[in-house]
PDB file of C-alpha atoms in Angstrom:
ATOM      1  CA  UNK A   1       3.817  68.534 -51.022  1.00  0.00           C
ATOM      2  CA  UNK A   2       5.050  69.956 -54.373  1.00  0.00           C
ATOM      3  CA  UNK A   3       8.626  69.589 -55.173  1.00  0.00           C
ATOM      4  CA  UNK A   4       9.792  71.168 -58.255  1.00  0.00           C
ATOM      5  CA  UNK A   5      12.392  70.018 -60.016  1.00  0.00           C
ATOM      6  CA  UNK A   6      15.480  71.662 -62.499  1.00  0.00           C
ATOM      7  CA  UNK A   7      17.391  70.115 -64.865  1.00  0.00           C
ATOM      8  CA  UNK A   8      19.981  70.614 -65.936  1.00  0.00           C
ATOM      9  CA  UNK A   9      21.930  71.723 -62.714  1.00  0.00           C
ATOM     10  CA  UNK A  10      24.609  73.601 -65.055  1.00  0.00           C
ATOM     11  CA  UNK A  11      24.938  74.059 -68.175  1.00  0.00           C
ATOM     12  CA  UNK A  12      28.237  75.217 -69.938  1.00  0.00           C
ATOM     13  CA  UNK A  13      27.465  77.634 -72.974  1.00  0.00           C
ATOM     14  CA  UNK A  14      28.603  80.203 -75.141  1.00  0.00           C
ATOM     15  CA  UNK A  15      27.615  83.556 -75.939  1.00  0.00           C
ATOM     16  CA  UNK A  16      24.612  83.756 -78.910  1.00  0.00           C
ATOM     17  CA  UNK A  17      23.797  80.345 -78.102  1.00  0.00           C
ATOM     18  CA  UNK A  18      20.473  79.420 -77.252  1.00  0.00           C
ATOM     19  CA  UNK A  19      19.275  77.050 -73.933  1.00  0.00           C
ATOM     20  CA  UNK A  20      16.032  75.205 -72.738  1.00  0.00           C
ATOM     21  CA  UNK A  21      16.073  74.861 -69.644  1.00  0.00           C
ATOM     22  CA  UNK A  22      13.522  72.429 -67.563  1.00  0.00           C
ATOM     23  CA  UNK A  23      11.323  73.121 -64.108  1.00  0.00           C
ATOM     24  CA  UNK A  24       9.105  69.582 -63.516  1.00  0.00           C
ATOM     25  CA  UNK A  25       6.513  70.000 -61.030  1.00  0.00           C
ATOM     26  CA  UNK A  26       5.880  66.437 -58.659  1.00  0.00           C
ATOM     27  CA  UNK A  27       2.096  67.164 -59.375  1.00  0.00           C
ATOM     28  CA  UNK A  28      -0.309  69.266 -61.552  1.00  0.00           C
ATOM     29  CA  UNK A  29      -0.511  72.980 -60.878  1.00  0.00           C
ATOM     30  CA  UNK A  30      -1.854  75.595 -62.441  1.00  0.00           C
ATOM     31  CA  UNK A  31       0.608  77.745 -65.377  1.00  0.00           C
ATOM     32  CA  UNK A  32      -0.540  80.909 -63.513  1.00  0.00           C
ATOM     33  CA  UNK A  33       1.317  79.658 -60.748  1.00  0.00           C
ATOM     34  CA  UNK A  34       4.823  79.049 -62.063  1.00  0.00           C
ATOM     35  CA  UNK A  35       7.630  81.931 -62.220  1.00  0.00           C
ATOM     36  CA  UNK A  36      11.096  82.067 -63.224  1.00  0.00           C
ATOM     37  CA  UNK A  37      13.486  84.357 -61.888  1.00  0.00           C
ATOM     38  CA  UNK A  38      17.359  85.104 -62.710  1.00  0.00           C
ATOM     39  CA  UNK A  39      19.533  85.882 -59.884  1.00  0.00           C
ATOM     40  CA  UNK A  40      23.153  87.038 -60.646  1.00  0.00           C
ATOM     41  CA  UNK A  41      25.996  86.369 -58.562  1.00  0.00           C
ATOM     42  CA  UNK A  42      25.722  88.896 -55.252  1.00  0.00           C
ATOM     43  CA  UNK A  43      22.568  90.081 -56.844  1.00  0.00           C
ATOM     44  CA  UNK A  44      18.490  89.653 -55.037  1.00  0.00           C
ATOM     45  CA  UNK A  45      16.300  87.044 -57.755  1.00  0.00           C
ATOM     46  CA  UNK A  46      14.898  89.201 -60.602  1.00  0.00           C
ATOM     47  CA  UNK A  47      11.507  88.496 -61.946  1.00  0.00           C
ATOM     48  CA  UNK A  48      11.984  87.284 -65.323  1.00  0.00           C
ATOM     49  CA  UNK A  49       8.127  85.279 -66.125  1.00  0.00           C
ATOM     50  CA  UNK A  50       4.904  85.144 -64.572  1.00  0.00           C
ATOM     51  CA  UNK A  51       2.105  83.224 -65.298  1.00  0.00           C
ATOM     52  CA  UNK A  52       4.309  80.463 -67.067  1.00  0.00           C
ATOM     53  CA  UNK A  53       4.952  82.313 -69.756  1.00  0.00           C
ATOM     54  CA  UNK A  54       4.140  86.219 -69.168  1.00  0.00           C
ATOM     55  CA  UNK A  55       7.646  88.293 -69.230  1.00  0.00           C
ATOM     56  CA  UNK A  56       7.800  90.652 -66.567  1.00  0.00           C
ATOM     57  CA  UNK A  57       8.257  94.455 -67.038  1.00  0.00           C
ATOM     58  CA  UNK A  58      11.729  94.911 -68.896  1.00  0.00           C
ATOM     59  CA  UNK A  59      12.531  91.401 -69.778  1.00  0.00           C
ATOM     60  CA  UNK A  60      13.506  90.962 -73.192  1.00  0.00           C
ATOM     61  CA  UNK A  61      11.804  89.015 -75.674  1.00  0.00           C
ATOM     62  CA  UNK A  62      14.572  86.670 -75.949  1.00  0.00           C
ATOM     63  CA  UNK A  63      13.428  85.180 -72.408  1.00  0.00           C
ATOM     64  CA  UNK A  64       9.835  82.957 -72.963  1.00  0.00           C
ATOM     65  CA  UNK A  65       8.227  80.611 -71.147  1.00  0.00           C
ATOM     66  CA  UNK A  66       6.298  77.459 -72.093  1.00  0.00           C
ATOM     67  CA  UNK A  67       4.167  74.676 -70.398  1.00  0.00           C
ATOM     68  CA  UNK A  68       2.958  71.380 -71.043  1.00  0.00           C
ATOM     69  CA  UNK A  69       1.372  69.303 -68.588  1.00  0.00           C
ATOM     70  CA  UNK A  70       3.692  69.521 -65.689  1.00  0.00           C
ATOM     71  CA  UNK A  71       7.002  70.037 -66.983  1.00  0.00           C
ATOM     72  CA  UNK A  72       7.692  74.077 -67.188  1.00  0.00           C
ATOM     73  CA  UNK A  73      10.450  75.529 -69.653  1.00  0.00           C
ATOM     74  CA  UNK A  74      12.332  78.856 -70.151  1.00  0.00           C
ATOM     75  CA  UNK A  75      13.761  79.217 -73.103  1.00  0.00           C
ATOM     76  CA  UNK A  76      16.596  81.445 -73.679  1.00  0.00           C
ATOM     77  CA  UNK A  77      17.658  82.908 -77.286  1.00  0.00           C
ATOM     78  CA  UNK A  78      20.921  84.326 -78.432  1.00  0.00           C
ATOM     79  CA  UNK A  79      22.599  84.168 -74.771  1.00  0.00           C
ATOM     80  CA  UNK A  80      23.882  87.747 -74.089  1.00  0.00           C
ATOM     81  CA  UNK A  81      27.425  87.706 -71.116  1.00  0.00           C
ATOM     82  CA  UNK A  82      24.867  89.531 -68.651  1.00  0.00           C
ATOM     83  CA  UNK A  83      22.463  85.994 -69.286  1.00  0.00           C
ATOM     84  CA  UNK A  84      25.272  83.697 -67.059  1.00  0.00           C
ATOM     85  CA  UNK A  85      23.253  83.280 -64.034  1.00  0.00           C
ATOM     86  CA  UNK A  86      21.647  80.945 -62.065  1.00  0.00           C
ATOM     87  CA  UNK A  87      17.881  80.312 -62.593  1.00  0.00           C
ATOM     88  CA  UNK A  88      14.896  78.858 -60.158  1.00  0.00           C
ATOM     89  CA  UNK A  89      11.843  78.309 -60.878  1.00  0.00           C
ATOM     90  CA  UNK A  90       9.018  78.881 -58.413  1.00  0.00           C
ATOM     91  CA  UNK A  91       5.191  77.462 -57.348  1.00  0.00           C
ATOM     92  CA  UNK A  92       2.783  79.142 -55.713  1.00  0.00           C
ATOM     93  CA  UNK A  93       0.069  76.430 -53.797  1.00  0.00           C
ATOM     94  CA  UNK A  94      -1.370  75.325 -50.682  1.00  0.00           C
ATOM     95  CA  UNK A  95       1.591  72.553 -49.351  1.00  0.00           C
ATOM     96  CA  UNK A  96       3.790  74.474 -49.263  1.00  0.00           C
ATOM     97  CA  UNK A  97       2.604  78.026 -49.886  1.00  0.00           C
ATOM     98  CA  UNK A  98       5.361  78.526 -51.733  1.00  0.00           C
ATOM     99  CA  UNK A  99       8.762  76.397 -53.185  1.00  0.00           C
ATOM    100  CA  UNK A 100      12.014  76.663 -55.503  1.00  0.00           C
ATOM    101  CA  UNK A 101      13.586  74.423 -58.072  1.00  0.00           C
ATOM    102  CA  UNK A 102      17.032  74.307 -56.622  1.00  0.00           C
ATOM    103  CA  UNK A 103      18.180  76.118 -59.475  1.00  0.00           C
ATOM    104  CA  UNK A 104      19.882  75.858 -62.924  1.00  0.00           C
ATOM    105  CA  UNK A 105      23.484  77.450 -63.664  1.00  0.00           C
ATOM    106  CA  UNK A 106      24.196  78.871 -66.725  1.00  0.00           C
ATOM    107  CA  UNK A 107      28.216  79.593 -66.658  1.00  0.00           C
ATOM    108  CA  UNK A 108      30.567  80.489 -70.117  1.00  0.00           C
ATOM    109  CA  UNK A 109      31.667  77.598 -71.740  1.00  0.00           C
TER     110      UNK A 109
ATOM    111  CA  UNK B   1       8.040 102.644 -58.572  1.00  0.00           C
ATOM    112  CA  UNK B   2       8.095  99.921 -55.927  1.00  0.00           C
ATOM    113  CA  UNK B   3      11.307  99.379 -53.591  1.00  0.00           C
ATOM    114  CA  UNK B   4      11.963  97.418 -50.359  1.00  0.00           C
ATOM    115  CA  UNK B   5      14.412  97.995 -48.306  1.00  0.00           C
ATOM    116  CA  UNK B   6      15.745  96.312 -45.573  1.00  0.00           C
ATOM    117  CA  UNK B   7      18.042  95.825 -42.293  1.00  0.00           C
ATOM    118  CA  UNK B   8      18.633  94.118 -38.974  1.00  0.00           C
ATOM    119  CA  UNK B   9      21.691  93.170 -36.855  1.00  0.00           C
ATOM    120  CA  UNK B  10      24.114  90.918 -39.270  1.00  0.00           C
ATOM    121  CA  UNK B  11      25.751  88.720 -37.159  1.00  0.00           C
ATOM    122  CA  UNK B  12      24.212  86.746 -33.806  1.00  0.00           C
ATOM    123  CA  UNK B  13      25.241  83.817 -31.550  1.00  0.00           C
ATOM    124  CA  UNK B  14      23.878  80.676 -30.934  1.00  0.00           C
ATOM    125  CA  UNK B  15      20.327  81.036 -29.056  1.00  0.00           C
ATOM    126  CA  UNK B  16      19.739  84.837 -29.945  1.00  0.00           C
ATOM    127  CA  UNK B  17      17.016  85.891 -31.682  1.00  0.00           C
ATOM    128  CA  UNK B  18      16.763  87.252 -35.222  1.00  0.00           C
ATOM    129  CA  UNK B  19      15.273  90.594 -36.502  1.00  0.00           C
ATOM    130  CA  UNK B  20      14.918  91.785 -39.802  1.00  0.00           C
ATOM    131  CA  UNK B  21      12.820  95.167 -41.225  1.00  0.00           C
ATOM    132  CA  UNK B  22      11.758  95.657 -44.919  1.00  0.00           C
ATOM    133  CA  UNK B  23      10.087  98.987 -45.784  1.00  0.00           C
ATOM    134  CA  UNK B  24       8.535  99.424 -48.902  1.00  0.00           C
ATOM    135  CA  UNK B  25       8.724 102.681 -50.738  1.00  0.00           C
ATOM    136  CA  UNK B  26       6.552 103.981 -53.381  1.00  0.00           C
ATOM    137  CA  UNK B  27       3.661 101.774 -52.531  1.00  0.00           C
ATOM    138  CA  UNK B  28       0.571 100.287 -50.374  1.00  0.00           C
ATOM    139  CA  UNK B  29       0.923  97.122 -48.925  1.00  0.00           C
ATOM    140  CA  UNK B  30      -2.416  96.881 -49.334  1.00  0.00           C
ATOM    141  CA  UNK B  31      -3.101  94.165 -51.483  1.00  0.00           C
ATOM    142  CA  UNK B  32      -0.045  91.900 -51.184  1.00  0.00           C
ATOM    143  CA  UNK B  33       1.141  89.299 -49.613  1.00  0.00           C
ATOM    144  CA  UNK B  34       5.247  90.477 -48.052  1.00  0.00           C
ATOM    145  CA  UNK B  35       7.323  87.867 -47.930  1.00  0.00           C
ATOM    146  CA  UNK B  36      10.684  86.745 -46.573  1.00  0.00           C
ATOM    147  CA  UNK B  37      12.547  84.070 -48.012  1.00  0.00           C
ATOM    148  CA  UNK B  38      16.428  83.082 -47.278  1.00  0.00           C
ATOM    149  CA  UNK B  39      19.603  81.517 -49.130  1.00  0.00           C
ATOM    150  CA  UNK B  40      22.616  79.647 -47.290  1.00  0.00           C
ATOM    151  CA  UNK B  41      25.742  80.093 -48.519  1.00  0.00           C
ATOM    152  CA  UNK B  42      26.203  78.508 -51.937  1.00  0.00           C
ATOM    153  CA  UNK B  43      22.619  76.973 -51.846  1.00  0.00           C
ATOM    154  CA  UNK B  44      19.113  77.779 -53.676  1.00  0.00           C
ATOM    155  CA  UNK B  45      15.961  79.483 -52.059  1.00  0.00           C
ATOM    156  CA  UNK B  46      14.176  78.706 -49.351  1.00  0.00           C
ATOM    157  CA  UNK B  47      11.063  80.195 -48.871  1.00  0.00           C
ATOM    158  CA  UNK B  48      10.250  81.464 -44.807  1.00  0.00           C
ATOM    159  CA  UNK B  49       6.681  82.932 -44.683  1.00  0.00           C
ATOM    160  CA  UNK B  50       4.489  86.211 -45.688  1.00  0.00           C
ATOM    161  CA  UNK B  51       2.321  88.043 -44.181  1.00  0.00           C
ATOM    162  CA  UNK B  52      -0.795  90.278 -46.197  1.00  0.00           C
ATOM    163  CA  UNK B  53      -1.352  93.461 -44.908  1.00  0.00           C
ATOM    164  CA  UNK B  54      -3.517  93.139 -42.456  1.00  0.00           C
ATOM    165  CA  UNK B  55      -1.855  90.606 -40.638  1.00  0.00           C
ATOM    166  CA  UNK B  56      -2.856  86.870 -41.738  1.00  0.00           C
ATOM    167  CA  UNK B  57       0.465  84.818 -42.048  1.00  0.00           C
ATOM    168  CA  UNK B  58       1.395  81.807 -43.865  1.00  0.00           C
ATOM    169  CA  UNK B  59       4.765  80.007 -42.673  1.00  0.00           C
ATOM    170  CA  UNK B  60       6.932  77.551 -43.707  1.00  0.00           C
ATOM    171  CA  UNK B  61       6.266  73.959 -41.825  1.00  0.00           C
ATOM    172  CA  UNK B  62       9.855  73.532 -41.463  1.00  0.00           C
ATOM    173  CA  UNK B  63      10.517  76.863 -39.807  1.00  0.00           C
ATOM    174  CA  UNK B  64       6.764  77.888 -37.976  1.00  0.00           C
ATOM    175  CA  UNK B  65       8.016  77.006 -34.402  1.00  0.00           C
ATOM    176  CA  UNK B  66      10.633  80.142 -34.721  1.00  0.00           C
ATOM    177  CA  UNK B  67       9.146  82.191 -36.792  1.00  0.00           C
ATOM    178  CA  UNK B  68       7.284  85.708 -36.921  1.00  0.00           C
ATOM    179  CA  UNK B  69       6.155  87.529 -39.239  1.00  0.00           C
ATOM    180  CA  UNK B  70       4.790  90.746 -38.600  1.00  0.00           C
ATOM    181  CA  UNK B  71       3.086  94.494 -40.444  1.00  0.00           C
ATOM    182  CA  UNK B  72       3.352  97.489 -39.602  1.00  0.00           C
ATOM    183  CA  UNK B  73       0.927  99.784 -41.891  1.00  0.00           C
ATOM    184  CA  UNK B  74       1.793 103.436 -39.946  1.00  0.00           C
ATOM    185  CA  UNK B  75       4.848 103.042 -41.294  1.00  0.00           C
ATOM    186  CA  UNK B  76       4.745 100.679 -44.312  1.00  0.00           C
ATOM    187  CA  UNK B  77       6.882  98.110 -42.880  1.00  0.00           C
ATOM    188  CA  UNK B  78       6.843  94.214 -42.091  1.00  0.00           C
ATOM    189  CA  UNK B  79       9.544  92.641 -40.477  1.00  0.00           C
ATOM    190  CA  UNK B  80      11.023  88.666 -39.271  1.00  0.00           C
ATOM    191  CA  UNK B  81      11.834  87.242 -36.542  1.00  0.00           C
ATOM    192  CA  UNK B  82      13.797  83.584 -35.789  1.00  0.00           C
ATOM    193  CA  UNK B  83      14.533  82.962 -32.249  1.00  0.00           C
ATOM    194  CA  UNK B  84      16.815  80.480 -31.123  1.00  0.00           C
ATOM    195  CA  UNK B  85      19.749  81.061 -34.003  1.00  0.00           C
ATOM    196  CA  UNK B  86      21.977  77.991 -34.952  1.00  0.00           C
ATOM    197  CA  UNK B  87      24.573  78.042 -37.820  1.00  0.00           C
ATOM    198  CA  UNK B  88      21.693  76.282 -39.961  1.00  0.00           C
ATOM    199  CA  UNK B  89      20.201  79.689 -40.195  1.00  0.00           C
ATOM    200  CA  UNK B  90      23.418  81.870 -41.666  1.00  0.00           C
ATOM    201  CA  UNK B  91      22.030  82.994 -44.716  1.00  0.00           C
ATOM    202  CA  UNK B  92      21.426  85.939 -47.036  1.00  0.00           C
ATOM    203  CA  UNK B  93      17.627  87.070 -45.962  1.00  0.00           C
ATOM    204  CA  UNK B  94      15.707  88.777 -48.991  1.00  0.00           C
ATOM    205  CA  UNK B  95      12.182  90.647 -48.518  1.00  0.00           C
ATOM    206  CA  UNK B  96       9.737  90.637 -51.611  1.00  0.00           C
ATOM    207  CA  UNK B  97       6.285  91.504 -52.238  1.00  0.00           C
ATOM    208  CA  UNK B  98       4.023  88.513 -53.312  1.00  0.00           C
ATOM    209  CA  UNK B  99       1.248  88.086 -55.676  1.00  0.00           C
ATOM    210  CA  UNK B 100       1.407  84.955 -57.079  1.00  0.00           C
ATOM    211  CA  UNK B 101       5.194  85.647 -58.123  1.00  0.00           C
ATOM    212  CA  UNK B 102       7.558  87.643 -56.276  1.00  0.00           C
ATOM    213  CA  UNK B 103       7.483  90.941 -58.186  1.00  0.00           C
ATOM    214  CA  UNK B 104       9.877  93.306 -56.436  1.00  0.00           C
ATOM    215  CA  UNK B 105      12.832  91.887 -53.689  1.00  0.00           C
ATOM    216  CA  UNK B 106      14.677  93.986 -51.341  1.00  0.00           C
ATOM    217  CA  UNK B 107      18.480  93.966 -51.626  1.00  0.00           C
ATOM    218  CA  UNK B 108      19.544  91.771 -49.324  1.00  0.00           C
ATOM    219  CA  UNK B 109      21.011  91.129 -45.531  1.00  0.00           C
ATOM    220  CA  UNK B 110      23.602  88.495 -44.525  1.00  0.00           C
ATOM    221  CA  UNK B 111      22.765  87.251 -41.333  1.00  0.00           C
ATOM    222  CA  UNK B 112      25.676  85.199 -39.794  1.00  0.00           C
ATOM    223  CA  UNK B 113      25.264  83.022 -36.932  1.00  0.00           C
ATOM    224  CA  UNK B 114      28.242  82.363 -34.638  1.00  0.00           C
ATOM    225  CA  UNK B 115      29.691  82.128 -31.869  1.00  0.00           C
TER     226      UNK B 115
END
């Protein structure tokens, strides 16, 4: 089974600040199958990268996405208020089908 | 441009079943895997199960004993079922279409279970 893992769980930050934050994977998969997502508070998950490192329609370029081996990152430039969210990262595979990181909080220092 | 949306009964008791409905608008389902995936209160994303559109399912181990997910193509609709509630399942229940990634998500239903 695949467990992905976030780190940090929150991070404390301040507007125009920029973040890394970290989605490890328990064993190799392929960067097509990674996404990120943003979910604000009372809001559905929003799409934010496919593919590891694709945006998805309407995300700014201040969002990108990286790999290396199995450790996934989305990187975050010049932190905007609307940014302070929580974050997951998601796999798509064969056991399970498909899994979340249990998520990364970004919250105004 | 794509958008699910979605309802079912909001709060159950211990034992009933539950029953959720996303339609999508402004799309096939053709194509796609539609998926439902829930959050508890306070707590990340849990991933229930998806079905394509013409009716092969995938489920999640932990929840397959309960679970149902079904299509409707006449009317561009898949819906959940969980039978046999407990307060372990209170959550907010999201729809989404699947590729790989989850592109487009419905808005949301809060199921509470109670009794």
């Amino acid at each position: 089974e695949i467990v992905l893992t976030q780190s940090p769980g929150t991070l404390s930050l301040s507007p125009g600040e920029g973040v890394t934050l970290s989605c490890r994977a328990s064993q190799s998969i392929s960067s097509a199958y990674l996404a990120w997502y943003q979910q604000r508070a009372g809001q559905a998950p929003r799409l934010l990268i496919y593919g590891a490192s694709t945006r998805a329609t309407g995300i700014p370029d201040r969002f990108s996405g990286s790999v290396s081996g199995t450790d996934f990152t989305l990187t975050i430039n010049r932190l905007e208020p609307e940014d302070f969210a929580v974050y997951y990262c998601q796999q798509y595979g064969t056991s399970p089908r498909r899994s979340f990181g249990q998520g990364t909080k970004l919250e105004i220092k | 441009q794509v958008q699910l949306q979605q309802w079912g009964a909001g709060l159950l008791k211990p034992s009933e079943t539950l029953s959720l409905t996303c339609a999508v608008h402004g799309g096939s389902l053709s194509g796609y895997y539609w998926t439902w995936i829930r959050q508890p209160p306070g707590k990340g994303l849990e991933w229930i199960g998806e079905v394509s559109h013409s009716g092969y399912t995938h489920y999640n181990a932990s929840l397959k004993s309960r679970v149902s997910i079904s299509v409707d193509t006449s009317r561009n609709q898949f819906s959940l079922k969980v039978t046999s509630v407990t307060a372990a399942d209170t959550a907010v229940y999201y729809c989404a279409r699947a590729e790989w990634e989850l592109s487009h998500w419905g808005q949301g239903t809060q199921v509470t279970v109670s009794s």
